[in-house]
Amino acid sequence: MKTKILSLIAIVTVSFALSAQAQQNTPVEEGVSAPITSVPNLGSFEADYTYSPFKIDGKDMNIQQVNGSLTLPLYSKMQNGKVDFFLAGVGYSGLFLSGMGNQFGGNNFHSFSVPLTFQKAFSPKYALLISAVPTLSSDLKDISGNDMLYTGVAMLKIRKSAKFTYSIGVVYSKQFFGSVLVPVFGIDWNISDKLSLSGTIPVSEKLNYKLSKKSNFGLSGDFGIGGGTYRLSKKMNSDYFQAQQFKASLYYNYALAKNFSVEVSAGYNVVQKLDLYDKDQKVNWVPFNNLDKRGAPLTELKKTGVAVSTGINYRF
């Protein structure tokens, strides 16, 4: 049962990751510590790199991940403490395997996404946020409409007080193995002047401690970091590759300038699994149907290990 739950979490987080990035620091959340008096910085550029080394039977292997996203505010309006906006962006995620041969049909996997996010505020307290994320995900050895994945998210954001905001919603995602429909819950809580808790469950959670005006230290949990499903080329029978990682880590964030920060982290992948499935190994409507009905993967690798990351974030 535990394995089934973890697999479902990985799928949801992969589907939701880019949409969640588009939702970070939106007006309802930025207004947690103070009333909203102006439209905050909605545009952003983010990039990060993660290195996960491990050994199997004395052989060195590693997984490297590169992610980047650009979000542009195409429309924003504030009136009577209510903020409406429309964001459009582009995102890239690359997953690179080393030391594993060709057992997964390749070593380089890529995804390109176009997140679109719209928020309608009904009052300073309530807002509806909707995101759509079409994604091309494959080894890029041949490209077709079969490489496309689609994710949609709807969340109601509720600002309970000057220190606490939460959101409830649902995620739908069309994956290579079938369709997923799962509820999600967001939280943004200023526990004290220095300590805060934020995240979108089950995507990621972050406990942050403010060391100074420029630096922060904390603990984060990320489920499905760098993972995903990728369609292989026709030469590989159009099978699909799936990566799952659940990571707990410590991080340090430092603001080099007002809207520009860098971050380093070190953690451990408590679950790290790579699978290759036949293109016909599918199920309908997860979690209403058991994902294990796909059957055993064609190839599988399981190995926990450390992970180190570095990244940058710029808001405008």
CSV table of C-alpha atoms in Angstrom, one decimal:
chain,number,residue,atom,x,y,z
A,1,MET,CA,0.0,0.0,0.0
A,2,LYS,CA,2.8,2.4,0.9
A,3,THR,CA,4.4,1.9,-2.5
A,4,LYS,CA,1.1,2.6,-4.3
A,5,ILE,CA,0.7,5.8,-2.4
A,6,LEU,CA,4.2,7.0,-3.2
A,7,SER,CA,3.8,6.2,-6.9
A,8,LEU,CA,0.6,8.2,-7.0
A,9,ILE,CA,2.3,11.2,-5.3
A,10,ALA,CA,5.1,11.1,-7.8
A,11,ILE,CA,2.7,11.2,-10.7
A,12,VAL,CA,0.7,14.1,-9.2
A,13,THR,CA,3.8,16.1,-8.5
A,14,VAL,CA,5.3,15.7,-12.0
A,15,SER,CA,2.0,16.7,-13.5
A,16,PHE,CA,1.6,19.7,-11.2
A,17,ALA,CA,5.2,21.0,-10.9
A,18,LEU,CA,5.2,23.7,-13.6
A,19,SER,CA,1.7,24.8,-12.7
A,20,ALA,CA,2.8,25.2,-9.1
A,21,GLN,CA,5.8,27.3,-10.2
A,22,ALA,CA,3.4,29.6,-12.0
A,23,GLN,CA,1.3,30.0,-8.8
A,24,GLN,CA,4.2,30.8,-6.4
A,25,ASN,CA,4.1,34.2,-4.7
A,26,THR,CA,0.9,35.3,-6.3
A,27,PRO,CA,-1.0,38.2,-4.8
A,28,VAL,CA,-3.0,36.4,-2.2
A,29,GLU,CA,0.1,34.8,-0.8
A,30,GLU,CA,2.3,37.8,-0.9
A,31,GLY,CA,-0.4,39.7,1.0
A,32,VAL,CA,-0.2,37.3,3.9
A,33,SER,CA,2.0,39.5,6.0
A,34,ALA,CA,0.4,42.8,5.0
A,35,PRO,CA,-2.6,44.2,3.1
A,36,ILE,CA,-2.3,44.3,-0.6
A,37,THR,CA,-1.6,47.8,-1.8
A,38,SER,CA,-0.1,47.3,-5.2
A,39,VAL,CA,0.4,44.5,-7.8
A,40,PRO,CA,3.4,42.5,-6.7
A,41,ASN,CA,6.2,41.2,-9.1
A,42,LEU,CA,4.4,38.5,-11.1
A,43,GLY,CA,7.2,37.8,-13.6
A,44,SER,CA,10.0,35.4,-12.8
A,45,PHE,CA,13.0,33.5,-14.2
A,46,GLU,CA,14.1,30.4,-12.4
A,47,ALA,CA,16.9,27.9,-13.2
A,48,ASP,CA,18.4,25.0,-11.2
A,49,TYR,CA,20.7,22.0,-11.5
A,50,THR,CA,20.6,18.8,-9.4
A,51,TYR,CA,23.3,16.0,-9.2
A,52,SER,CA,22.4,12.6,-7.7
A,53,PRO,CA,25.3,10.1,-7.6
A,54,PHE,CA,25.0,6.5,-6.5
A,55,LYS,CA,26.6,3.1,-6.9
A,56,ILE,CA,25.2,-0.3,-8.0
A,57,ASP,CA,27.5,-3.4,-7.7
A,58,GLY,CA,30.5,-1.1,-7.4
A,59,LYS,CA,29.6,0.8,-10.6
A,60,ASP,CA,29.3,4.6,-10.5
A,61,MET,CA,26.1,6.0,-11.8
A,62,ASN,CA,24.3,9.4,-11.6
A,63,ILE,CA,21.2,11.3,-12.5
A,64,GLN,CA,21.6,15.0,-13.5
A,65,GLN,CA,18.7,17.4,-13.9
A,66,VAL,CA,18.4,20.8,-15.4
A,67,ASN,CA,15.3,22.9,-15.1
A,68,GLY,CA,14.4,26.4,-16.3
A,69,SER,CA,11.3,28.5,-16.5
A,70,LEU,CA,10.3,32.0,-17.5
A,71,THR,CA,6.9,33.5,-16.5
A,72,LEU,CA,5.5,36.7,-18.0
A,73,PRO,CA,2.6,38.7,-16.7
A,74,LEU,CA,0.4,39.5,-19.7
A,75,TYR,CA,-2.3,41.1,-17.7
A,76,SER,CA,-2.7,42.4,-14.2
A,77,LYS,CA,-5.2,44.6,-12.4
A,78,MET,CA,-5.8,45.6,-8.8
A,79,GLN,CA,-9.0,47.2,-7.5
A,80,ASN,CA,-10.2,47.5,-3.9
A,81,GLY,CA,-7.6,45.1,-2.7
A,82,LYS,CA,-8.4,42.5,-5.3
A,83,VAL,CA,-5.8,41.4,-7.9
A,84,ASP,CA,-6.6,39.7,-11.2
A,85,PHE,CA,-3.9,38.5,-13.5
A,86,PHE,CA,-3.0,36.3,-16.5
A,87,LEU,CA,0.5,34.7,-16.7
A,88,ALA,CA,2.1,32.9,-19.6
A,89,GLY,CA,5.4,31.1,-19.5
A,90,VAL,CA,7.8,28.5,-21.0
A,91,GLY,CA,9.5,25.8,-19.1
A,92,TYR,CA,12.2,23.2,-19.8
A,93,SER,CA,13.3,20.1,-17.8
A,94,GLY,CA,16.1,17.8,-18.8
A,95,LEU,CA,16.9,14.5,-17.2
A,96,PHE,CA,20.3,12.9,-18.0
A,97,LEU,CA,21.4,9.4,-17.0
A,98,SER,CA,25.0,8.3,-16.7
A,99,GLY,CA,26.6,4.8,-16.3
A,100,MET,CA,23.3,2.9,-17.0
A,101,GLY,CA,23.9,1.9,-20.6
A,102,ASN,CA,20.8,1.8,-22.8
A,103,GLN,CA,18.5,-0.2,-20.6
A,104,PHE,CA,15.9,2.6,-20.6
A,105,GLY,CA,16.0,3.2,-24.3
A,106,GLY,CA,18.2,6.2,-24.0
A,107,ASN,CA,20.0,8.5,-21.5
A,108,ASN,CA,18.7,11.9,-22.3
A,109,PHE,CA,15.0,12.9,-21.7
A,110,HIS,CA,13.4,16.3,-22.2
A,111,SER,CA,10.2,18.2,-21.6
A,112,PHE,CA,9.0,21.6,-22.8
A,113,SER,CA,6.0,23.2,-21.2
A,114,VAL,CA,3.8,26.3,-21.7
A,115,PRO,CA,2.1,27.1,-18.4
A,116,LEU,CA,-0.9,29.4,-18.5
A,117,THR,CA,-2.3,30.8,-15.2
A,118,PHE,CA,-5.3,33.0,-14.6
A,119,GLN,CA,-6.5,34.4,-11.3
A,120,LYS,CA,-9.8,36.0,-10.6
A,121,ALA,CA,-10.2,37.6,-7.1
A,122,PHE,CA,-13.7,37.9,-5.8
A,123,SER,CA,-12.6,39.9,-2.8
A,124,PRO,CA,-9.4,40.5,-0.8
A,125,LYS,CA,-10.1,37.2,0.9
A,126,TYR,CA,-11.1,34.8,-1.9
A,127,ALA,CA,-9.6,34.1,-5.3
A,128,LEU,CA,-9.9,31.4,-8.0
A,129,LEU,CA,-6.8,30.3,-9.7
A,130,ILE,CA,-6.8,28.2,-12.9
A,131,SER,CA,-3.8,26.8,-14.7
A,132,ALA,CA,-3.3,24.8,-17.9
A,133,VAL,CA,0.1,23.2,-18.8
A,134,PRO,CA,0.5,21.5,-22.2
A,135,THR,CA,3.9,19.6,-22.2
A,136,LEU,CA,6.0,17.9,-24.8
A,137,SER,CA,7.9,15.1,-23.1
A,138,SER,CA,10.1,12.7,-25.0
A,139,ASP,CA,13.6,11.6,-25.9
A,140,LEU,CA,13.3,14.0,-28.9
A,141,LYS,CA,14.6,11.3,-31.3
A,142,ASP,CA,11.3,11.8,-33.2
A,143,ILE,CA,8.5,14.2,-32.3
A,144,SER,CA,4.8,13.9,-32.8
A,145,GLY,CA,1.5,14.7,-31.1
A,146,ASN,CA,2.0,11.4,-29.2
A,147,ASP,CA,4.6,13.2,-27.1
A,148,MET,CA,2.1,15.6,-25.6
A,149,LEU,CA,0.9,15.6,-22.0
A,150,TYR,CA,-1.9,17.9,-20.6
A,151,THR,CA,-2.4,19.1,-17.1
A,152,GLY,CA,-5.1,21.4,-15.7
A,153,VAL,CA,-5.4,22.8,-12.1
A,154,ALA,CA,-8.2,24.7,-10.4
A,155,MET,CA,-7.7,26.1,-6.8
A,156,LEU,CA,-9.7,28.3,-4.5
A,157,LYS,CA,-7.4,30.5,-2.4
A,158,ILE,CA,-8.6,31.7,0.9
A,159,ARG,CA,-6.9,34.4,3.0
A,160,LYS,CA,-7.9,33.7,6.6
A,161,SER,CA,-5.8,36.3,8.3
A,162,ALA,CA,-2.7,38.5,7.9
A,163,LYS,CA,-0.6,35.4,8.7
A,164,PHE,CA,-2.4,32.5,7.2
A,165,THR,CA,-3.6,31.7,3.6
A,166,TYR,CA,-4.6,28.3,2.3
A,167,SER,CA,-6.0,26.9,-1.0
A,168,ILE,CA,-7.9,23.8,-2.0
A,169,GLY,CA,-8.2,22.4,-5.5
A,170,VAL,CA,-7.9,19.6,-7.9
A,171,VAL,CA,-5.4,18.5,-10.6
A,172,TYR,CA,-6.3,16.6,-13.8
A,173,SER,CA,-3.5,15.2,-15.9
A,174,LYS,CA,-3.4,13.1,-19.1
A,175,GLN,CA,-0.3,11.0,-18.9
A,176,PHE,CA,1.2,8.3,-21.1
A,177,PHE,CA,-0.3,5.6,-18.8
A,178,GLY,CA,-3.7,7.1,-18.5
A,179,SER,CA,-5.6,10.0,-16.7
A,180,VAL,CA,-5.0,11.3,-13.2
A,181,LEU,CA,-7.5,13.2,-11.0
A,182,VAL,CA,-6.2,14.1,-7.5
A,183,PRO,CA,-7.1,16.8,-4.9
A,184,VAL,CA,-4.4,19.2,-3.7
A,185,PHE,CA,-4.0,21.5,-0.7
A,186,GLY,CA,-1.9,24.7,-0.5
A,187,ILE,CA,-0.7,26.5,2.6
A,188,ASP,CA,1.2,29.8,3.3
A,189,TRP,CA,1.6,30.3,7.1
A,190,ASN,CA,3.7,33.0,8.8
A,191,ILE,CA,4.2,31.2,12.1
A,192,SER,CA,6.3,34.0,13.5
A,193,ASP,CA,8.3,37.0,12.2
A,194,LYS,CA,11.1,34.6,11.3
A,195,LEU,CA,9.5,31.2,10.8
A,196,SER,CA,7.1,30.3,7.9
A,197,LEU,CA,5.6,27.2,6.4
A,198,SER,CA,4.5,27.0,2.8
A,199,GLY,CA,3.8,24.5,0.0
A,200,THR,CA,1.4,22.7,-2.2
A,201,ILE,CA,0.6,19.2,-0.8
A,202,PRO,CA,1.5,16.7,-2.2
A,203,VAL,CA,3.9,18.6,-4.5
A,204,SER,CA,6.4,20.3,-2.1
A,205,GLU,CA,6.6,21.7,1.4
A,206,LYS,CA,9.1,24.2,2.8
A,207,LEU,CA,9.8,25.2,6.4
A,208,ASN,CA,11.7,28.5,6.2
A,209,TYR,CA,13.7,30.4,8.9
A,210,LYS,CA,14.7,34.0,8.2
A,211,LEU,CA,18.3,34.5,9.3
A,212,SER,CA,18.5,38.1,8.1
A,213,LYS,CA,16.9,40.4,5.5
A,214,LYS,CA,19.0,38.7,2.8
A,215,SER,CA,19.4,35.1,3.9
A,216,ASN,CA,17.1,32.2,4.7
A,217,PHE,CA,17.7,28.6,5.9
A,218,GLY,CA,15.2,25.8,6.0
A,219,LEU,CA,14.0,22.3,5.3
A,220,SER,CA,12.2,21.2,2.2
A,221,GLY,CA,10.4,18.1,1.0
A,222,ASP,CA,10.0,17.6,-2.7
A,223,PHE,CA,8.1,14.7,-4.2
A,224,GLY,CA,8.8,13.9,-7.9
A,225,ILE,CA,11.7,16.4,-8.3
A,226,GLY,CA,13.0,16.1,-11.8
A,227,GLY,CA,10.8,13.1,-12.5
A,228,GLY,CA,8.2,12.6,-15.1
A,229,THR,CA,7.2,10.3,-18.0
A,230,TYR,CA,8.8,10.5,-21.4
A,231,ARG,CA,7.8,8.9,-24.7
A,232,LEU,CA,10.5,7.1,-26.5
A,233,SER,CA,11.1,7.0,-30.3
A,234,LYS,CA,9.3,4.7,-32.7
A,235,LYS,CA,12.5,2.7,-32.9
A,236,MET,CA,11.9,1.9,-29.2
A,237,ASN,CA,8.3,0.9,-30.0
A,238,SER,CA,7.1,4.3,-28.5
A,239,ASP,CA,7.4,2.9,-25.0
A,240,TYR,CA,7.6,5.3,-22.1
A,241,PHE,CA,10.2,6.0,-19.4
A,242,GLN,CA,9.2,7.1,-15.9
A,243,ALA,CA,11.4,8.6,-13.2
A,244,GLN,CA,10.4,9.1,-9.6
A,245,GLN,CA,12.3,10.8,-6.8
A,246,PHE,CA,11.2,11.9,-3.3
A,247,LYS,CA,13.8,14.2,-1.7
A,248,ALA,CA,14.2,15.7,1.7
A,249,SER,CA,16.9,18.4,1.9
A,250,LEU,CA,18.3,21.4,3.8
A,251,TYR,CA,18.7,24.6,1.8
A,252,TYR,CA,20.3,28.1,2.1
A,253,ASN,CA,19.0,31.0,0.1
A,254,TYR,CA,20.7,34.4,-0.2
A,255,ALA,CA,19.4,37.5,-1.9
A,256,LEU,CA,22.2,39.1,-4.0
A,257,ALA,CA,19.8,41.9,-4.9
A,258,LYS,CA,16.3,43.0,-4.1
A,259,ASN,CA,14.6,40.6,-6.6
A,260,PHE,CA,17.5,38.2,-7.3
A,261,SER,CA,18.5,35.3,-5.1
A,262,VAL,CA,20.7,32.2,-5.3
A,263,GLU,CA,20.1,28.9,-3.4
A,264,VAL,CA,22.1,25.8,-2.6
A,265,SER,CA,20.7,22.6,-1.0
A,266,ALA,CA,21.8,19.1,0.0
A,267,GLY,CA,19.5,16.3,0.7
A,268,TYR,CA,18.7,12.6,0.3
A,269,ASN,CA,16.4,10.8,-2.2
A,270,VAL,CA,14.5,8.5,0.1
A,271,VAL,CA,12.9,7.0,-3.0
A,272,GLN,CA,14.6,7.0,-6.4
A,273,LYS,CA,13.2,4.7,-9.1
A,274,LEU,CA,13.5,4.5,-12.9
A,275,ASP,CA,11.1,2.4,-14.9
A,276,LEU,CA,10.5,1.5,-18.6
A,277,TYR,CA,7.0,0.5,-19.6
A,278,ASP,CA,5.4,-0.8,-22.8
A,279,LYS,CA,3.3,1.8,-24.6
A,280,ASP,CA,0.2,-0.3,-24.0
A,281,GLN,CA,0.7,-0.6,-20.2
A,282,LYS,CA,-2.1,1.8,-19.2
A,283,VAL,CA,-4.9,2.3,-16.7
A,284,ASN,CA,-8.0,4.5,-16.6
A,285,TRP,CA,-8.5,7.2,-14.0
A,286,VAL,CA,-5.9,7.0,-11.3
A,287,PRO,CA,-6.5,6.7,-8.3
A,288,PHE,CA,-9.9,5.2,-9.0
A,289,ASN,CA,-8.1,2.4,-10.8
A,290,ASN,CA,-5.1,0.7,-9.4
A,291,LEU,CA,-1.9,1.9,-11.1
A,292,ASP,CA,-0.3,-1.6,-10.5
A,293,LYS,CA,-2.7,-3.0,-13.1
A,294,ARG,CA,-0.2,-1.8,-15.7
A,295,GLY,CA,1.9,-4.8,-14.8
A,296,ALA,CA,5.6,-5.1,-14.1
A,297,PRO,CA,7.9,-2.6,-15.9
A,298,LEU,CA,10.1,-3.9,-18.7
A,299,THR,CA,13.1,-2.6,-16.8
A,300,GLU,CA,13.5,-1.1,-13.4
A,301,LEU,CA,16.2,0.5,-11.2
A,302,LYS,CA,15.7,1.3,-7.5
A,303,LYS,CA,18.5,3.1,-5.6
A,304,THR,CA,18.4,5.8,-2.9
A,305,GLY,CA,21.1,8.4,-2.6
A,306,VAL,CA,22.3,11.9,-1.9
A,307,ALA,CA,21.3,14.9,-4.1
A,308,VAL,CA,22.9,18.3,-4.2
A,309,SER,CA,21.4,21.3,-6.0
A,310,THR,CA,22.0,24.9,-6.9
A,311,GLY,CA,19.7,27.5,-8.5
A,312,ILE,CA,18.8,31.1,-9.1
A,313,ASN,CA,15.6,33.1,-9.0
A,314,TYR,CA,14.8,36.5,-10.4
A,315,ARG,CA,11.5,38.3,-10.0
A,316,PHE,CA,10.3,41.3,-12.1
